[in-house]
Amino acid sequence: MKIAGIELKNPTILASGIMGTTGAALARMSRNGAGAVVTKSIGPVPKKGHNNPSMVELECGYINAMGLPNPSYSGFCEEIGIAKSKTDAPLIASIFGGNAAEFTEVAKGLLSSKPDCFELNVSCPHAEGYGASVGTDPDLVHEITAAVVDAVDVPVWVKLTPNVTDITSIGRAAESAGASAVVAINTVRGMAIDIHSGYPILGNRFGGLSGPAIKPVAVKCVYDLYEVLDVPVIGVGGITCWEDAIEMMLAGASAVEIGSAVHEDTQIFEKISKGIDTYLQKYGYSKAEDIAGLSHEMI
């Protein structure tokens, strides 16, 4: 299936972050059934991230404040090369920066490793000066997206933050700047406090909530974006089973990314892909694209 300029083996994609830090891990997720894989977000300079604890499990998912740790684009090209040599699944490079010039620098720096697509992380909620610091401003999102689109010869996706009043304004900005697709959503700002000590649990104090708790938020964002955009929407947030994936697709997602659920089951891509196929056969659809946005026709 071809979506937003790349050929996917199936509608499930490894989300940026989990299992995307090395070429070997990316290749492993592809072998486990992911239709495409997204790298950990890569920036212009090496970054160690926030102090531990940087991730904790809650009753409703996970909250993390990794702080975008990465070796920089010059230190990550080799990992992309390793992944590309071990799998035929499309590889999507997630990148971040503080402004259009930094995003463009990273994208150009990674081009030699031949990623199939770039995903612009303008939505991380816990890295000061990056991510959502720029992704809440439609003008900045337009400027960054346009700069990267002009600098590369592969599709550019933009990952959106839910921590805004109107996500559709950010989606429109990305689309008008030439994005091939938008990805919705990144994590929701959150916090956890130890009631015995009174201290915030995370080293950064606050972070981003992921997992089942944010799925209804993601579904609503995907639904709203599908109504106003012409480019495909990739749904992500709280998907743990094939039923969740179907719900996201009915809301308007052309494909889905899976992140937190990989903690529990690294075989989840194959399971969800098979579940989607069974659903399509049961209801008489020939391909996944047939159900994208179907819930909009039910009104």
PDB file of N, CA and C in Angstrom, residues 23-83:
ATOM      1  N   GLY A  23      20.257   0.699  14.443  1.00  0.00           N
ATOM      2  CA  GLY A  23      19.883   0.059  13.193  1.00  0.00           C
ATOM      3  C   GLY A  23      19.408  -1.358  13.401  1.00  0.00           C
ATOM      4  N   ALA A  24      20.046  -2.069  14.325  1.00  0.00           N
ATOM      5  CA  ALA A  24      19.661  -3.450  14.599  1.00  0.00           C
ATOM      6  C   ALA A  24      18.247  -3.534  15.159  1.00  0.00           C
ATOM      7  N   ALA A  25      17.896  -2.610  16.053  1.00  0.00           N
ATOM      8  CA  ALA A  25      16.558  -2.613  16.630  1.00  0.00           C
ATOM      9  C   ALA A  25      15.504  -2.277  15.579  1.00  0.00           C
ATOM     10  N   LEU A  26      15.801  -1.329  14.713  1.00  0.00           N
ATOM     11  CA  LEU A  26      14.870  -0.967  13.639  1.00  0.00           C
ATOM     12  C   LEU A  26      14.636  -2.157  12.708  1.00  0.00           C
ATOM     13  N   ALA A  27      15.716  -2.858  12.364  1.00  0.00           N
ATOM     14  CA  ALA A  27      15.588  -4.022  11.493  1.00  0.00           C
ATOM     15  C   ALA A  27      14.790  -5.127  12.174  1.00  0.00           C
ATOM     16  N   ARG A  28      14.978  -5.275  13.468  1.00  0.00           N
ATOM     17  CA  ARG A  28      14.232  -6.295  14.217  1.00  0.00           C
ATOM     18  C   ARG A  28      12.735  -6.023  14.173  1.00  0.00           C
ATOM     19  N   MET A  29      12.332  -4.756  14.325  1.00  0.00           N
ATOM     20  CA  MET A  29      10.914  -4.426  14.288  1.00  0.00           C
ATOM     21  C   MET A  29      10.324  -4.680  12.905  1.00  0.00           C
ATOM     22  N   SER A  30      11.117  -4.451  11.880  1.00  0.00           N
ATOM     23  CA  SER A  30      10.664  -4.764  10.529  1.00  0.00           C
ATOM     24  C   SER A  30      10.450  -6.265  10.367  1.00  0.00           C
ATOM     25  N   ARG A  31      11.391  -7.045  10.860  1.00  0.00           N
ATOM     26  CA  ARG A  31      11.246  -8.501  10.782  1.00  0.00           C
ATOM     27  C   ARG A  31      10.047  -8.983  11.592  1.00  0.00           C
ATOM     28  N   ASN A  32       9.701  -8.232  12.633  1.00  0.00           N
ATOM     29  CA  ASN A  32       8.553  -8.600  13.469  1.00  0.00           C
ATOM     30  C   ASN A  32       7.220  -8.144  12.880  1.00  0.00           C
ATOM     31  N   GLY A  33       7.257  -7.571  11.689  1.00  0.00           N
ATOM     32  CA  GLY A  33       6.013  -7.277  10.996  1.00  0.00           C
ATOM     33  C   GLY A  33       5.660  -5.825  10.776  1.00  0.00           C
ATOM     34  N   ALA A  34       6.480  -4.880  11.245  1.00  0.00           N
ATOM     35  CA  ALA A  34       6.169  -3.468  11.025  1.00  0.00           C
ATOM     36  C   ALA A  34       6.220  -3.148   9.536  1.00  0.00           C
ATOM     37  N   GLY A  35       5.209  -2.440   9.055  1.00  0.00           N
ATOM     38  CA  GLY A  35       5.163  -2.073   7.645  1.00  0.00           C
ATOM     39  C   GLY A  35       6.170  -1.009   7.276  1.00  0.00           C
ATOM     40  N   ALA A  36       6.622  -0.245   8.268  1.00  0.00           N
ATOM     41  CA  ALA A  36       7.683   0.753   8.128  1.00  0.00           C
ATOM     42  C   ALA A  36       8.183   1.044   9.531  1.00  0.00           C
ATOM     43  N   VAL A  37       9.355   1.673   9.625  1.00  0.00           N
ATOM     44  CA  VAL A  37       9.913   1.980  10.945  1.00  0.00           C
ATOM     45  C   VAL A  37      10.360   3.426  10.991  1.00  0.00           C
ATOM     46  N   VAL A  38      10.197   4.052  12.168  1.00  0.00           N
ATOM     47  CA  VAL A  38      10.616   5.435  12.381  1.00  0.00           C
ATOM     48  C   VAL A  38      11.738   5.438  13.415  1.00  0.00           C
ATOM     49  N   THR A  39      12.784   6.187  13.138  1.00  0.00           N
ATOM     50  CA  THR A  39      13.909   6.259  14.060  1.00  0.00           C
ATOM     51  C   THR A  39      13.581   7.082  15.296  1.00  0.00           C
ATOM     52  N   LYS A  40      14.429   6.962  16.297  1.00  0.00           N
ATOM     53  CA  LYS A  40      14.424   7.915  17.394  1.00  0.00           C
ATOM     54  C   LYS A  40      14.671   9.297  16.818  1.00  0.00           C
ATOM     55  N   SER A  41      14.146  10.340  17.429  1.00  0.00           N
ATOM     56  CA  SER A  41      14.341  11.690  16.897  1.00  0.00           C
ATOM     57  C   SER A  41      15.813  12.101  16.985  1.00  0.00           C
ATOM     58  N   ILE A  42      16.311  12.599  15.861  1.00  0.00           N
ATOM     59  CA  ILE A  42      17.713  12.964  15.726  1.00  0.00           C
ATOM     60  C   ILE A  42      17.832  14.473  15.524  1.00  0.00           C
ATOM     61  N   GLY A  43      18.802  15.072  16.227  1.00  0.00           N
ATOM     62  CA  GLY A  43      18.966  16.516  16.166  1.00  0.00           C
ATOM     63  C   GLY A  43      20.304  16.965  15.619  1.00  0.00           C
ATOM     64  N   PRO A  44      20.592  18.270  15.711  1.00  0.00           N
ATOM     65  CA  PRO A  44      21.806  18.821  15.108  1.00  0.00           C
ATOM     66  C   PRO A  44      23.084  18.545  15.898  1.00  0.00           C
ATOM     67  N   VAL A  45      22.970  18.367  17.213  1.00  0.00           N
ATOM     68  CA  VAL A  45      24.151  18.130  18.049  1.00  0.00           C
ATOM     69  C   VAL A  45      23.847  16.999  19.028  1.00  0.00           C
ATOM     70  N   PRO A  46      24.889  16.330  19.534  1.00  0.00           N
ATOM     71  CA  PRO A  46      24.649  15.274  20.535  1.00  0.00           C
ATOM     72  C   PRO A  46      23.924  15.833  21.746  1.00  0.00           C
ATOM     73  N   LYS A  47      23.018  15.031  22.289  1.00  0.00           N
ATOM     74  CA  LYS A  47      22.206  15.476  23.427  1.00  0.00           C
ATOM     75  C   LYS A  47      22.030  14.287  24.362  1.00  0.00           C
ATOM     76  N   LYS A  48      22.348  14.462  25.634  1.00  0.00           N
ATOM     77  CA  LYS A  48      22.269  13.335  26.563  1.00  0.00           C
ATOM     78  C   LYS A  48      20.865  13.131  27.128  1.00  0.00           C
ATOM     79  N   GLY A  49      20.008  14.133  27.019  1.00  0.00           N
ATOM     80  CA  GLY A  49      18.646  13.998  27.538  1.00  0.00           C
ATOM     81  C   GLY A  49      18.554  14.375  29.002  1.00  0.00           C
ATOM     82  N   HIS A  50      17.374  14.145  29.563  1.00  0.00           N
ATOM     83  CA  HIS A  50      17.123  14.529  30.957  1.00  0.00           C
ATOM     84  C   HIS A  50      17.652  13.470  31.922  1.00  0.00           C
ATOM     85  N   ASN A  51      17.826  13.901  33.155  1.00  0.00           N
ATOM     86  CA  ASN A  51      18.259  12.976  34.201  1.00  0.00           C
ATOM     87  C   ASN A  51      17.166  11.962  34.517  1.00  0.00           C
ATOM     88  N   ASN A  52      17.585  10.789  34.976  1.00  0.00           N
ATOM     89  CA  ASN A  52      16.624   9.786  35.426  1.00  0.00           C
ATOM     90  C   ASN A  52      16.011  10.200  36.772  1.00  0.00           C
ATOM     91  N   PRO A  53      14.827   9.646  37.069  1.00  0.00           N
ATOM     92  CA  PRO A  53      13.977   8.780  36.237  1.00  0.00           C
ATOM     93  C   PRO A  53      13.439   9.553  35.031  1.00  0.00           C
ATOM     94  N   SER A  54      13.498   8.906  33.877  1.00  0.00           N
ATOM     95  CA  SER A  54      13.023   9.547  32.655  1.00  0.00           C
ATOM     96  C   SER A  54      11.787   8.870  32.078  1.00  0.00           C
ATOM     97  N   MET A  55      11.400   7.720  32.642  1.00  0.00           N
ATOM     98  CA  MET A  55      10.190   7.038  32.184  1.00  0.00           C
ATOM     99  C   MET A  55       9.621   6.188  33.314  1.00  0.00           C
ATOM    100  N   VAL A  56       8.335   6.311  33.552  1.00  0.00           N
ATOM    101  CA  VAL A  56       7.677   5.507  34.583  1.00  0.00           C
ATOM    102  C   VAL A  56       6.366   4.950  34.029  1.00  0.00           C
ATOM    103  N   GLU A  57       6.009   3.771  34.498  1.00  0.00           N
ATOM    104  CA  GLU A  57       4.752   3.161  34.090  1.00  0.00           C
ATOM    105  C   GLU A  57       3.655   3.566  35.061  1.00  0.00           C
ATOM    106  N   LEU A  58       2.508   3.949  34.515  1.00  0.00           N
ATOM    107  CA  LEU A  58       1.338   4.305  35.300  1.00  0.00           C
ATOM    108  C   LEU A  58       0.243   3.275  35.046  1.00  0.00           C
ATOM    109  N   GLU A  59      -0.867   3.383  35.760  1.00  0.00           N
ATOM    110  CA  GLU A  59      -1.964   2.435  35.557  1.00  0.00           C
ATOM    111  C   GLU A  59      -2.633   2.612  34.195  1.00  0.00           C
ATOM    112  N   CYS A  60      -2.388   3.767  33.552  1.00  0.00           N
ATOM    113  CA  CYS A  60      -3.053   4.073  32.283  1.00  0.00           C
ATOM    114  C   CYS A  60      -2.083   4.190  31.111  1.00  0.00           C
ATOM    115  N   GLY A  61      -0.831   3.849  31.321  1.00  0.00           N
ATOM    116  CA  GLY A  61       0.144   3.974  30.243  1.00  0.00           C
ATOM    117  C   GLY A  61       1.518   4.301  30.786  1.00  0.00           C
ATOM    118  N   TYR A  62       2.215   5.188  30.103  1.00  0.00           N
ATOM    119  CA  TYR A  62       3.562   5.586  30.509  1.00  0.00           C
ATOM    120  C   TYR A  62       3.668   7.104  30.477  1.00  0.00           C
ATOM    121  N   ILE A  63       4.547   7.626  31.321  1.00  0.00           N
ATOM    122  CA  ILE A  63       4.886   9.037  31.234  1.00  0.00           C
ATOM    123  C   ILE A  63       6.403   9.126  31.141  1.00  0.00           C
ATOM    124  N   ASN A  64       6.886   9.864  30.144  1.00  0.00           N
ATOM    125  CA  ASN A  64       8.330   9.928  29.944  1.00  0.00           C
ATOM    126  C   ASN A  64       8.791  11.357  29.712  1.00  0.00           C
ATOM    127  N   ALA A  65      10.039  11.574  30.076  1.00  0.00           N
ATOM    128  CA  ALA A  65      10.716  12.835  29.782  1.00  0.00           C
ATOM    129  C   ALA A  65      12.156  12.490  29.437  1.00  0.00           C
ATOM    130  N   MET A  66      12.307  11.875  28.274  1.00  0.00           N
ATOM    131  CA  MET A  66      13.635  11.464  27.837  1.00  0.00           C
ATOM    132  C   MET A  66      14.519  12.676  27.510  1.00  0.00           C
ATOM    133  N   GLY A  67      13.911  13.720  26.979  1.00  0.00           N
ATOM    134  CA  GLY A  67      14.681  14.910  26.642  1.00  0.00           C
ATOM    135  C   GLY A  67      15.401  14.842  25.310  1.00  0.00           C
ATOM    136  N   LEU A  68      14.892  14.006  24.404  1.00  0.00           N
ATOM    137  CA  LEU A  68      15.449  13.865  23.053  1.00  0.00           C
ATOM    138  C   LEU A  68      16.938  13.495  23.033  1.00  0.00           C
ATOM    139  N   PRO A  69      17.341  12.478  23.806  1.00  0.00           N
ATOM    140  CA  PRO A  69      18.743  12.050  23.738  1.00  0.00           C
ATOM    141  C   PRO A  69      19.063  11.472  22.369  1.00  0.00           C
ATOM    142  N   ASN A  70      20.222  11.853  21.812  1.00  0.00           N
ATOM    143  CA  ASN A  70      20.599  11.348  20.488  1.00  0.00           C
ATOM    144  C   ASN A  70      22.054  11.696  20.225  1.00  0.00           C
ATOM    145  N   PRO A  71      22.687  10.985  19.287  1.00  0.00           N
ATOM    146  CA  PRO A  71      24.102  11.219  19.009  1.00  0.00           C
ATOM    147  C   PRO A  71      24.370  12.297  17.965  1.00  0.00           C
ATOM    148  N   SER A  72      23.349  12.967  17.479  1.00  0.00           N
ATOM    149  CA  SER A  72      23.372  13.946  16.390  1.00  0.00           C
ATOM    150  C   SER A  72      23.304  13.216  15.050  1.00  0.00           C
ATOM    151  N   TYR A  73      22.985  13.962  14.011  1.00  0.00           N
ATOM    152  CA  TYR A  73      22.823  13.329  12.698  1.00  0.00           C
ATOM    153  C   TYR A  73      24.115  12.703  12.194  1.00  0.00           C
ATOM    154  N   SER A  74      25.242  13.335  12.497  1.00  0.00           N
ATOM    155  CA  SER A  74      26.514  12.773  12.032  1.00  0.00           C
ATOM    156  C   SER A  74      26.829  11.454  12.720  1.00  0.00           C
ATOM    157  N   GLY A  75      26.314  11.286  13.935  1.00  0.00           N
ATOM    158  CA  GLY A  75      26.551  10.048  14.665  1.00  0.00           C
ATOM    159  C   GLY A  75      25.518   8.975  14.426  1.00  0.00           C
ATOM    160  N   PHE A  76      24.461   9.304  13.667  1.00  0.00           N
ATOM    161  CA  PHE A  76      23.379   8.341  13.468  1.00  0.00           C
ATOM    162  C   PHE A  76      23.297   7.802  12.051  1.00  0.00           C
ATOM    163  N   CYS A  77      23.994   8.398  11.130  1.00  0.00           N
ATOM    164  CA  CYS A  77      23.936   7.937   9.734  1.00  0.00           C
ATOM    165  C   CYS A  77      24.266   6.453   9.623  1.00  0.00           C
ATOM    166  N   GLU A  78      25.248   6.004  10.387  1.00  0.00           N
ATOM    167  CA  GLU A  78      25.646   4.597  10.323  1.00  0.00           C
ATOM    168  C   GLU A  78      24.502   3.672  10.730  1.00  0.00           C
ATOM    169  N   GLU A  79      23.729   4.069  11.746  1.00  0.00           N
ATOM    170  CA  GLU A  79      22.609   3.233  12.210  1.00  0.00           C
ATOM    171  C   GLU A  79      21.533   3.113  11.134  1.00  0.00           C
ATOM    172  N   ILE A  80      21.270   4.204  10.435  1.00  0.00           N
ATOM    173  CA  ILE A  80      20.300   4.139   9.336  1.00  0.00           C
ATOM    174  C   ILE A  80      20.813   3.202   8.254  1.00  0.00           C
ATOM    175  N   GLY A  81      22.108   3.281   7.970  1.00  0.00           N
ATOM    176  CA  GLY A  81      22.693   2.394   6.980  1.00  0.00           C
ATOM    177  C   GLY A  81      22.574   0.932   7.366  1.00  0.00           C
ATOM    178  N   ILE A  82      22.776   0.649   8.654  1.00  0.00           N
ATOM    179  CA  ILE A  82      22.635  -0.728   9.148  1.00  0.00           C
ATOM    180  C   ILE A  82      21.205  -1.209   8.960  1.00  0.00           C
ATOM    181  N   ALA A  83      20.257  -0.371   9.358  1.00  0.00           N
ATOM    182  CA  ALA A  83      18.850  -0.750   9.231  1.00  0.00           C
ATOM    183  C   ALA A  83      18.471  -0.979   7.772  1.00  0.00           C
TER     184      ALA A  83
END
